[in-house]
CSV table of C-alpha atoms and ligand atoms in Angstrom, one decimal:
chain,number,residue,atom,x,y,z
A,1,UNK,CA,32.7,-51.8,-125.9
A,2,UNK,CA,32.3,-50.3,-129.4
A,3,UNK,CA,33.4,-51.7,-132.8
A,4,UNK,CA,36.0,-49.0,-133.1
A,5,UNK,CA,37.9,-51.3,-129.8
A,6,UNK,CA,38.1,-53.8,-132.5
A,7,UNK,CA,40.7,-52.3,-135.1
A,8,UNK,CA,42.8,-51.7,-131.4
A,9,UNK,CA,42.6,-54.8,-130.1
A,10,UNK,CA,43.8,-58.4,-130.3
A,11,UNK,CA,41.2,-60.6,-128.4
A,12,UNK,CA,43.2,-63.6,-129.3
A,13,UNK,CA,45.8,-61.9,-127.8
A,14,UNK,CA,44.3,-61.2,-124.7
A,15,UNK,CA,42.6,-64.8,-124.1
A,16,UNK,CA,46.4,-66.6,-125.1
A,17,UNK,CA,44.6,-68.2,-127.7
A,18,UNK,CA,45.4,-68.6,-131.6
A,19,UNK,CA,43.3,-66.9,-134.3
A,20,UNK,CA,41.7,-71.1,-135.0
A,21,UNK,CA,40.9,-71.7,-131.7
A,22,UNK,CA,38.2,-73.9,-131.2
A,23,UNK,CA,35.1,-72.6,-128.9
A,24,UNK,CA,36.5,-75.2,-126.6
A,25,UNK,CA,39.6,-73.5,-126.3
A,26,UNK,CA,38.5,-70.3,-125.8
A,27,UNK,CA,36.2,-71.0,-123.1
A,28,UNK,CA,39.0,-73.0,-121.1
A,29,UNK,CA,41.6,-70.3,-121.8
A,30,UNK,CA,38.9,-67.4,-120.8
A,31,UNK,CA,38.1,-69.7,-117.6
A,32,UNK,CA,41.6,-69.9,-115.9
A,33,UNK,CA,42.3,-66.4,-116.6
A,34,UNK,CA,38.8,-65.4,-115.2
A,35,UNK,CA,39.2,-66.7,-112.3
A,36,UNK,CA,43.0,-65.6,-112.3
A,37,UNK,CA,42.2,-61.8,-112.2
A,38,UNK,CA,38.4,-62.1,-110.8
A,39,UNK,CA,37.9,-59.1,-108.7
A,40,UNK,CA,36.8,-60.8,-105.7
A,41,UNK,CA,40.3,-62.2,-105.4
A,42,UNK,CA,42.2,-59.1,-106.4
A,43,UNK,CA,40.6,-56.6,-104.2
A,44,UNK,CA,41.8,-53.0,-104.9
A,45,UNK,CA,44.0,-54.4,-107.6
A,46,UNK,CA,43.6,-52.1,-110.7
A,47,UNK,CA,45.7,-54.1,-112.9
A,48,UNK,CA,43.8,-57.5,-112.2
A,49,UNK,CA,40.4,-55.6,-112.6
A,50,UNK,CA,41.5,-54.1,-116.4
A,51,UNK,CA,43.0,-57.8,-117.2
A,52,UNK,CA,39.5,-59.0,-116.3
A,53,UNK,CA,38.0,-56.6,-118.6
A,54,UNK,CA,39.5,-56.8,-120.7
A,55,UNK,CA,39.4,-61.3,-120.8
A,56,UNK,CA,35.8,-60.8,-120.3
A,57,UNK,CA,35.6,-58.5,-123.3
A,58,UNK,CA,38.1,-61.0,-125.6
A,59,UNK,CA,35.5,-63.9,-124.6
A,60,UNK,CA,32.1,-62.1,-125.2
A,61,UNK,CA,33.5,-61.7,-128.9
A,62,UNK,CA,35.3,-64.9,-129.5
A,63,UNK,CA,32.4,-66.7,-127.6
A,64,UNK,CA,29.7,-65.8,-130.4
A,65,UNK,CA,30.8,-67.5,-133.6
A,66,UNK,CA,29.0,-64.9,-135.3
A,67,UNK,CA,30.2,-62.1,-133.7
A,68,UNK,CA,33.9,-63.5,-133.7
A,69,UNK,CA,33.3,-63.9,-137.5
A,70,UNK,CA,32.9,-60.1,-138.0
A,71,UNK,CA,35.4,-59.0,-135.5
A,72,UNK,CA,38.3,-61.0,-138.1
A,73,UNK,CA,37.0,-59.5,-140.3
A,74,UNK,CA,37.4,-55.8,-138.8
A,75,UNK,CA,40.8,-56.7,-137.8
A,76,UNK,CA,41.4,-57.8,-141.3
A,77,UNK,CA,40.9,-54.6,-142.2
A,78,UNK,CA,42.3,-52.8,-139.4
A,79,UNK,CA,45.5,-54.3,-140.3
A,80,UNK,CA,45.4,-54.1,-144.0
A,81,UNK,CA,46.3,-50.1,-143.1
A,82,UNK,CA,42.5,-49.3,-143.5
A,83,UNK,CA,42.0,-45.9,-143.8
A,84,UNK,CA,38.6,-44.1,-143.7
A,85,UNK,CA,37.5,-41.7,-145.9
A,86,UNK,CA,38.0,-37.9,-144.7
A,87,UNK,CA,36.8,-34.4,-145.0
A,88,UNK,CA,33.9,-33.4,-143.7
A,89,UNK,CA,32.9,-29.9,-144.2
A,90,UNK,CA,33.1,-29.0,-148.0
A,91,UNK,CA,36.8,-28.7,-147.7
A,92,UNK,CA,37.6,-31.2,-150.9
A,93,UNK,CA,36.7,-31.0,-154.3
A,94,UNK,CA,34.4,-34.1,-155.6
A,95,UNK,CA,36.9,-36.8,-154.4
A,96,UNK,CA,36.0,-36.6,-151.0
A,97,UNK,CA,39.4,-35.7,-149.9
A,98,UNK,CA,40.1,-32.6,-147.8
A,99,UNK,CA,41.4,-30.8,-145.1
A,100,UNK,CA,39.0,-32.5,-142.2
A,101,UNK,CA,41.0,-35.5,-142.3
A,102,UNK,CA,42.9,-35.3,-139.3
A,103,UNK,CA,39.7,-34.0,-137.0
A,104,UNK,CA,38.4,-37.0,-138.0
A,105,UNK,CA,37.1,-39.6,-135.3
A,106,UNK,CA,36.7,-43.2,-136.1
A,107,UNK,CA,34.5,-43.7,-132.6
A,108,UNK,CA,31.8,-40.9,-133.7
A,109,UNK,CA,31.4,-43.5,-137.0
A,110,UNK,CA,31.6,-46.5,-135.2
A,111,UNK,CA,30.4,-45.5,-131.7
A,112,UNK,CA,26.6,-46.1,-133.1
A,113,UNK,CA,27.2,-49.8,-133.4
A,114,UNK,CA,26.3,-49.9,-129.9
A,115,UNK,CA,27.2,-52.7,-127.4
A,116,UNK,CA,27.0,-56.3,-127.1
A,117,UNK,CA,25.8,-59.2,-124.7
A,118,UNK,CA,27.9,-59.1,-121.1
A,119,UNK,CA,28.3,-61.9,-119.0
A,120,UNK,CA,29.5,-60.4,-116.6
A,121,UNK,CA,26.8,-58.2,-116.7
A,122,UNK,CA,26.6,-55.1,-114.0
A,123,UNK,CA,30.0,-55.5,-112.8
A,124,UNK,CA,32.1,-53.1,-114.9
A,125,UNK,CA,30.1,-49.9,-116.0
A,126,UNK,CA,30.6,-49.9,-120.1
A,127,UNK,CA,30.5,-46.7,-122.0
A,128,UNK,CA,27.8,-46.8,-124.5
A,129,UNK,CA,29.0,-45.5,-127.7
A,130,UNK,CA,26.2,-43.3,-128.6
A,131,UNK,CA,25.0,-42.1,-132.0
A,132,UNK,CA,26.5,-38.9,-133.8
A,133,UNK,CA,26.2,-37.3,-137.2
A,134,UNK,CA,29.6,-36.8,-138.6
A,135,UNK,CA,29.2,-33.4,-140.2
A,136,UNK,CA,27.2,-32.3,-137.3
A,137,UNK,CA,29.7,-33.1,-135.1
A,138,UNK,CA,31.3,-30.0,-132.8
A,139,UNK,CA,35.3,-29.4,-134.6
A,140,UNK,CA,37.5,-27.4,-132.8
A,141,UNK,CA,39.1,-24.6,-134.7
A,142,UNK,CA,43.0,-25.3,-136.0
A,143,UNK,CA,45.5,-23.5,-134.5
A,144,UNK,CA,47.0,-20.4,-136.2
A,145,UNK,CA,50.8,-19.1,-135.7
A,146,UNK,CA,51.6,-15.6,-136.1
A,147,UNK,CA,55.0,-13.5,-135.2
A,148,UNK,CA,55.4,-10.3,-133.4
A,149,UNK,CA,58.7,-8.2,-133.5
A,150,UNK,CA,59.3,-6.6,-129.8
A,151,UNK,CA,62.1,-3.9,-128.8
A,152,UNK,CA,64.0,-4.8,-126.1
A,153,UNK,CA,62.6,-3.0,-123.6
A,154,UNK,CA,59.1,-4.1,-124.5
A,155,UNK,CA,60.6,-7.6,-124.0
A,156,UNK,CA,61.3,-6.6,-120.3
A,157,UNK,CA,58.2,-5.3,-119.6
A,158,UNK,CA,55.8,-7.5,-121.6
A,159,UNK,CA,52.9,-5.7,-123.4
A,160,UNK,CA,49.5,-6.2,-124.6
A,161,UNK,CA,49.2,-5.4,-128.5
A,162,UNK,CA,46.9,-6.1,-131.3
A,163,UNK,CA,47.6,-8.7,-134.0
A,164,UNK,CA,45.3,-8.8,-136.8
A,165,UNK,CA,45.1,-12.3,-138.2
A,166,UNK,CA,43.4,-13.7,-141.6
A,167,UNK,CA,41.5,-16.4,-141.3
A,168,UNK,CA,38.6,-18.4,-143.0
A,169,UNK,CA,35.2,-17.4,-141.4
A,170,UNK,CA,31.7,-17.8,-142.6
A,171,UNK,CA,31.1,-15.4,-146.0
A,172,UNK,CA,29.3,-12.2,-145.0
A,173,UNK,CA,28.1,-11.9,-147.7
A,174,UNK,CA,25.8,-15.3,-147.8
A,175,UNK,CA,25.6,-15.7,-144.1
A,176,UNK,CA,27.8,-18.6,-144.9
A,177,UNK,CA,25.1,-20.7,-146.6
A,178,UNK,CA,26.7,-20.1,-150.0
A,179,UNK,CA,23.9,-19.2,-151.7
A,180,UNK,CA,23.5,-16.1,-153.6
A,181,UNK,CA,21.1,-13.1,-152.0
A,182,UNK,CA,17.3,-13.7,-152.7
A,183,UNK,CA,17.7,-17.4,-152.4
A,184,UNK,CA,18.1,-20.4,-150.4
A,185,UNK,CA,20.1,-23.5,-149.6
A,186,UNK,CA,17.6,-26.8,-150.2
A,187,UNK,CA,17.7,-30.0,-148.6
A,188,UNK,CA,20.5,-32.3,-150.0
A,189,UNK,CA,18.1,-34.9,-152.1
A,190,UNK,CA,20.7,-38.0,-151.7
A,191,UNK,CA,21.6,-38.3,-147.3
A,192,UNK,CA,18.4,-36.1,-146.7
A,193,UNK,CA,20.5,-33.3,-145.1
A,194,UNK,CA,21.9,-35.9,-142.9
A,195,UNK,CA,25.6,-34.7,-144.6
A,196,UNK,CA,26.9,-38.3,-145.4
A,197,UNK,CA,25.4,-41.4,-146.6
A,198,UNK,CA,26.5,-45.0,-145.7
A,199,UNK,CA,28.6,-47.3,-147.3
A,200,UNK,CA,28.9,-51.1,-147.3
A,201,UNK,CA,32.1,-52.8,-146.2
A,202,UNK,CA,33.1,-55.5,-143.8
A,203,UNK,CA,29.7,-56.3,-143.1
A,204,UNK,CA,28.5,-53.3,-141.6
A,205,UNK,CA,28.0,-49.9,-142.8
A,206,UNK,CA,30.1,-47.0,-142.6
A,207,UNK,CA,29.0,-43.2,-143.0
A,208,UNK,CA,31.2,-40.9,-145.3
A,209,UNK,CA,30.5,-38.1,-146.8
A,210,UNK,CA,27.9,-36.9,-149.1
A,211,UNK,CA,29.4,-36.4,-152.2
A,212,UNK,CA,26.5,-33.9,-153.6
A,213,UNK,CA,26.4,-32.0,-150.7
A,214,UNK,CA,30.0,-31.7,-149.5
A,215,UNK,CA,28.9,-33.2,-146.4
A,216,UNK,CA,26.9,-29.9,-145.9
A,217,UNK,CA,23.6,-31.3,-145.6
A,218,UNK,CA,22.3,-28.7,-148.0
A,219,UNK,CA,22.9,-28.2,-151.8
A,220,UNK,CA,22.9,-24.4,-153.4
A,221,UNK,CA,21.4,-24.1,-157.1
A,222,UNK,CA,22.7,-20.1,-157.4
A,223,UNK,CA,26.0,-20.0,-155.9
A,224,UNK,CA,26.9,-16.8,-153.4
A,225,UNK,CA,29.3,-14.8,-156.0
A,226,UNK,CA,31.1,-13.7,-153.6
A,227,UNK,CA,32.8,-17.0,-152.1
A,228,UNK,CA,31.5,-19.0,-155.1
A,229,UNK,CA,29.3,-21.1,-153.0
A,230,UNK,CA,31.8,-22.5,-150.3
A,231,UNK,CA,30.3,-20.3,-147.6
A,232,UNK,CA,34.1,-19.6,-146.5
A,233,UNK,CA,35.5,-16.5,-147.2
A,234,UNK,CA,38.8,-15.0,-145.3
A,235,UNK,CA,38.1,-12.8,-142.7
A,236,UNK,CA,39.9,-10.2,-140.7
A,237,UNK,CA,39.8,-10.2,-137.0
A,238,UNK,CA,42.0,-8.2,-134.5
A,239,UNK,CA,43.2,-10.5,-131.3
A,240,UNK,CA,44.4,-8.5,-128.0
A,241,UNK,CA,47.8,-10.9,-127.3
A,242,UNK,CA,49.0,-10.3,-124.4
A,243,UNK,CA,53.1,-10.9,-124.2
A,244,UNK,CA,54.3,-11.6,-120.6
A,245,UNK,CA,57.3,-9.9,-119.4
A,246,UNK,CA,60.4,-11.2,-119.5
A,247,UNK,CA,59.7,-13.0,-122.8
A,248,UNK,CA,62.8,-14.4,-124.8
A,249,UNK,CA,64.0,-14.1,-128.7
A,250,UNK,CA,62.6,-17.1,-130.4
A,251,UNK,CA,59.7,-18.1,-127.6
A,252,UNK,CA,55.9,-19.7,-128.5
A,253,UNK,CA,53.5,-18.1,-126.7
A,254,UNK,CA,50.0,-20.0,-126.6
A,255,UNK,CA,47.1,-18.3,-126.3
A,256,UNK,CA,44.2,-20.5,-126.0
A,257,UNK,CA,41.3,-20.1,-127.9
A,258,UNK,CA,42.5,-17.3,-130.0
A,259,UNK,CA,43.1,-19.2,-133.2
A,260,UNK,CA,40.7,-20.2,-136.1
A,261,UNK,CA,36.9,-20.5,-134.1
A,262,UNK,CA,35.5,-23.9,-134.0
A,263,UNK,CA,32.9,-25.5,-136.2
A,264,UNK,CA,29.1,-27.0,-134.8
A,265,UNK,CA,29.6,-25.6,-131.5
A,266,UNK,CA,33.4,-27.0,-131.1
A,267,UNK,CA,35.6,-25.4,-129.2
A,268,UNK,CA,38.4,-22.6,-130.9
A,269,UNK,CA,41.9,-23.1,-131.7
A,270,UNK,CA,44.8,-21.8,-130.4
A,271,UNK,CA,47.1,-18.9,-131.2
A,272,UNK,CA,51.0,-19.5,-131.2
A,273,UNK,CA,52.6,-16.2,-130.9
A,274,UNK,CA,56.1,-16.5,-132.1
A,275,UNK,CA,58.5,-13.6,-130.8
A,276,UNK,CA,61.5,-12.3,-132.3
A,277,UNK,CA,63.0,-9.4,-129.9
A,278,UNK,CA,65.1,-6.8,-131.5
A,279,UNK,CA,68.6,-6.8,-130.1
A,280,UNK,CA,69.7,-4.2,-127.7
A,281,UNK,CA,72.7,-1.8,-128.1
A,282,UNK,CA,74.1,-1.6,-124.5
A,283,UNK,CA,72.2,-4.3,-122.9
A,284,UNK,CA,72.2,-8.6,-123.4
A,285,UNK,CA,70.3,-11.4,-121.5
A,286,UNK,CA,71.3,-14.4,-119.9
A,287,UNK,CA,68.5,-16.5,-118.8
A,288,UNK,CA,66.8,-14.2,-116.3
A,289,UNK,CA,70.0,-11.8,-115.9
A,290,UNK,CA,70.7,-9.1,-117.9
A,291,UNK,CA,74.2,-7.9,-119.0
A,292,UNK,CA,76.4,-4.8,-119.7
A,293,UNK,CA,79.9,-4.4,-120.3
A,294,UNK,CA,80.7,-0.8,-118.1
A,295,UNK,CA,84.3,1.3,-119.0
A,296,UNK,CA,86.4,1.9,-116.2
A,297,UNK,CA,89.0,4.2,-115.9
A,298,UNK,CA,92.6,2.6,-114.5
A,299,UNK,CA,92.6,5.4,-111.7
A,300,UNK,CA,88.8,3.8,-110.6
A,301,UNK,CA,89.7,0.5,-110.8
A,302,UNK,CA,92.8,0.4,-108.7
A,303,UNK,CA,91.5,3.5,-106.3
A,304,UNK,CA,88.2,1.9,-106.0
A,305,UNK,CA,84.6,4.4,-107.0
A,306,UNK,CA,81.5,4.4,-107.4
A,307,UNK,CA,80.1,4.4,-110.8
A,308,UNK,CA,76.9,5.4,-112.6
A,309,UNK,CA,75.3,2.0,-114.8
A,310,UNK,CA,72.7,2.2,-117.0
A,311,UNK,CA,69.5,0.3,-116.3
A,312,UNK,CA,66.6,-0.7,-118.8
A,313,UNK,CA,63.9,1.5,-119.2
A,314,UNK,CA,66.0,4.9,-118.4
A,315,UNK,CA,67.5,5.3,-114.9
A,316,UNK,CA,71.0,4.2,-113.7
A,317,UNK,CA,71.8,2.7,-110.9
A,318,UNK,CA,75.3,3.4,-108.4
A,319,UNK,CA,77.8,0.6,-108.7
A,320,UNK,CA,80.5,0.3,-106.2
A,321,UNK,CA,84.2,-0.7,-107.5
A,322,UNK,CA,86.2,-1.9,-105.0
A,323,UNK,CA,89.9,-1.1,-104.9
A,324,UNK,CA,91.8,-2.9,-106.7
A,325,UNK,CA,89.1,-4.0,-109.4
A,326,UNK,CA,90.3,-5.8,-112.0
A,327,UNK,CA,89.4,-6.0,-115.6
A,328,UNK,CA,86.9,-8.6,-116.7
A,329,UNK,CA,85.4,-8.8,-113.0
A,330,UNK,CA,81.8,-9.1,-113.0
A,331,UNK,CA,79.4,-7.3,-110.8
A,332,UNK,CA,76.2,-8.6,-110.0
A,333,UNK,CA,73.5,-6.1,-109.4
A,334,UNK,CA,70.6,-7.8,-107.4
A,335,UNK,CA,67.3,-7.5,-109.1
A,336,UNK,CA,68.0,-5.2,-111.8
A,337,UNK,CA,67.4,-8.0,-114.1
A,338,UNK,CA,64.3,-9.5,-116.2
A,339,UNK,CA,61.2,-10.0,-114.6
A,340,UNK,CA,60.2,-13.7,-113.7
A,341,UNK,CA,57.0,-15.4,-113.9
A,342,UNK,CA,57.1,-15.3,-110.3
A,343,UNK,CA,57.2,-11.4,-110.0
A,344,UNK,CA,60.5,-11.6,-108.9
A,345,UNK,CA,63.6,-10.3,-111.0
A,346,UNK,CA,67.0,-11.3,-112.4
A,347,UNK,CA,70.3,-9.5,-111.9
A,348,UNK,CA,71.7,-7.2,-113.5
A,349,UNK,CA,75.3,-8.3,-114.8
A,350,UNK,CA,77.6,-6.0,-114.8
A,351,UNK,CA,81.7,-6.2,-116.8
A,352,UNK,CA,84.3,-4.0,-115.8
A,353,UNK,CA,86.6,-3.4,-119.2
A,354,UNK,CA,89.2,-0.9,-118.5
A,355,UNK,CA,89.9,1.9,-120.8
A,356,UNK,CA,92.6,3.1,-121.8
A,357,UNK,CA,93.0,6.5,-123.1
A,358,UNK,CA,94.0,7.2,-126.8
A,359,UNK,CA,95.7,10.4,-126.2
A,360,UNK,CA,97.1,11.9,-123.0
A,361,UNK,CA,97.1,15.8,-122.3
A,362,UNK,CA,100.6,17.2,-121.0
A,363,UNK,CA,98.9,17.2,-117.3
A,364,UNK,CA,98.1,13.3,-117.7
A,365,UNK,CA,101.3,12.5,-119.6
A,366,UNK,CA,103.4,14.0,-116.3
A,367,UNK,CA,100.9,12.7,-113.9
A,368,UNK,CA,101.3,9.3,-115.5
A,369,UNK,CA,105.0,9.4,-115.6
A,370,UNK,CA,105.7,9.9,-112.2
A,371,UNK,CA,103.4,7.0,-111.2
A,372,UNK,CA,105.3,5.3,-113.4
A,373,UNK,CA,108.5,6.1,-111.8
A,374,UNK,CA,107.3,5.8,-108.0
A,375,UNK,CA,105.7,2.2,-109.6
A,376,UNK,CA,109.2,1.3,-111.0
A,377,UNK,CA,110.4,-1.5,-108.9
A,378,UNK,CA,107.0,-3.8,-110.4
A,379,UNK,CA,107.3,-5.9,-112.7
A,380,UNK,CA,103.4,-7.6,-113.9
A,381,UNK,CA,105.2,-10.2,-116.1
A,382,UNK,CA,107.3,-11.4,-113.2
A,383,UNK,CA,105.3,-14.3,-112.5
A,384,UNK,CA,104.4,-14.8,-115.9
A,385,UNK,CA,107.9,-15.0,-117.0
A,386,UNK,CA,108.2,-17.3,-113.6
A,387,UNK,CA,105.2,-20.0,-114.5
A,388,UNK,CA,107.0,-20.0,-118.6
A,389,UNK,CA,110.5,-21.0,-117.1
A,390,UNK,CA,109.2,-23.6,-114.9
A,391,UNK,CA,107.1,-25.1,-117.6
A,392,UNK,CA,109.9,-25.2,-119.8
A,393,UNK,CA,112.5,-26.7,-117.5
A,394,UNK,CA,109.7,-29.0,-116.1
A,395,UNK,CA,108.5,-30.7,-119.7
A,396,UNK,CA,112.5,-31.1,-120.4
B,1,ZN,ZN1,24.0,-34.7,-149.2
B,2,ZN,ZN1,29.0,-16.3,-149.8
């Protein structure tokens, strides 16, 4: 149990008990439910062990008139929408306010406040919080997103390319001390290189900042001219990404640990990898399946051939029309599609639109006319005309 469980939880809550509960009431309300959810008769019942816990914590609090005191008084604060001072790591300017503020850890401030007497002592193992420094604490590194443009067919087969990304990175220049060449960083004079210094509120104290030191521990009398004593300066590193095949228009890839390094020893961020594929002229995708729209002469479709189809990459591969093919019919050519995670592959999806042909020589004209005429006695509208006359006499 650490102070930081007290802005999270509601001991009066947890015994049934209102905030002006007498020490009489407490202690009955903490006995019936003791013994209610007491592990030796709730054997290998997970819930009734946590309630217990969590009772037993509620009443080593509310038990102590002293330690009850300062726990309302945490929770006063917890509730008020108490918010603790951020920015660790020089990110602000004077105020204290800066880009840390979200890394921040309440437990690290709190977790040295340690624990607190346990009646049921040896039953429940309790993590100690243990003392931390704040601005020596391990950060991991923020997350950087960056966009890659890939053809088509570099989509398909996935790739491995460079991306050089901008980020902030210790100056060179300074080593990242932010002091200028020839001279040293001394010892902060006010937290003692400690990197924050502790305030007084509700009773106990809590560490912020160092306001002379940027929570840097050190102070810098001739400032690094080159980063103007931050000790940051934007750097230029080259990351390998590796794309996957089969990647889509649009996707995040993730690639752990690439993204801005960590601080203190803290792990690195990740880089998200957003990819924008260039559209094909011939080819689309659908899901895993790939797709084509093929011409057709009439004489193949209703004769029946086999026909040449493009496949990515180069190549074609022999597609067989049946007789009779009509237009719009789709052909699906087994794994011709995009690869899958799973090293297997999509299809390859494939439309039959039937051309017809702007001009005619003599040859075809003739050809075409006596099909016609041996082709006479059919008419394709019959049953069109058919299905319009029944509609019509049917919704009359
Ligand atoms: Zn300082
Ligand atoms: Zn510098």
């Amino acid at each position: 149990m650490s102070q930081k469980d007290w802005f999270e939880k509601d001991y009066y809550k947890a015994l049934g008990v209102p905030k002006d509960a007498s020490q009489a009431d407490i202690k009955k309300a903490f006995r019936a439910l003791a013994k209610k959810h007491h592990p030796d008769s709730n054997e290998n019942d997970p819930k009734a062990e946590a309630r217990f816990k969590e009772v037993s914590e509620a009443y080593d609090v509310l038990s102590d008139e002293k330690t009850r005191a300062d726990y309302d008084e945490t929770r006063a604060m917890a509730t008020s929408g108490f918010r603790m001072p951020g920015g660790f790591g020089g990110g602000g300017a004077g105020s204290g306010q800066g880009g840390g503020a979200t890394a921040f850890d309440l437990s690290d401030l709190l977790g040295r406040a340690g624990g607190f007497g346990d009646v049921f002592g040896g039953v429940f193992n309790r993590g100690g919080g243990g003392a931390s420094t704040g601005a020596r604490r391990p950060r991991r590194g923020s997350d950087i997103e960056s966009g890659v443009t890939l053809s088509f067919d570099e989509a398909l087969t996935g790739l491995t390319l460079p991306l050089r990304l901008t980020s902030e990175a210790p100056c060179a220049v300074c080593a990242g001390t932010g002091a200028k060449a020839g001279t040293t960083p001394r010892l902060c004079p006010t937290c003692q290189g400690a990197g924050q210094v502790n305030r007084n509120a509700g009773g106990f104290a809590f560490p912020e900042p160092c306001r002379e030191c940027r929570g840097r521990g050190m102070v810098v009398d001739d400032p690094c001219p080159t980063c103007h004593g931050s000790g940051h300066a934007p750097s230029t590193r080259t990351v390998q990404a590796r794309v996957p095949a089969g990647v889509k228009n649009g996707q995040r890839i993730r690639l752990r640990g690439k993204g801005t390094p960590g601080e203190n020893g803290g792990e690195a961020g990740d880089l998200l990898v957003v990819v924008t594929v260039t559209p094909h002229p011939v080819f689309g995708r659908s899901g895993d399946n790939l797709t084509i729209d093929v011409p057709v002469t009439f004489d193949e479709a209703a004769l029946g051939a086999d026909i040449a189809v493009p496949v990515p990459n180069g190549g074609t591969v022999k597609v067989r029309l049946a007789e009779g093919t009509q237009n719009g019919r789709v052909l699906r050519v087994r794994g011709k599609g995009v690869r899958r995670k799973d090293g297997t592959n999509g299809d390859l999806l494939v439309t039959v639109q039937i051309a017809v042909p702007a001009r005619l020589s003599s040859d075809a004209r003739d050809a075409l006319k006596s099909y016609a005429d041996a082709t006479a006695g059919q008419d394709p509208r019959a049953e069109l005309m058919d299905r319009a006359k029944d509609a019509k006499s049917g919704g009359a």
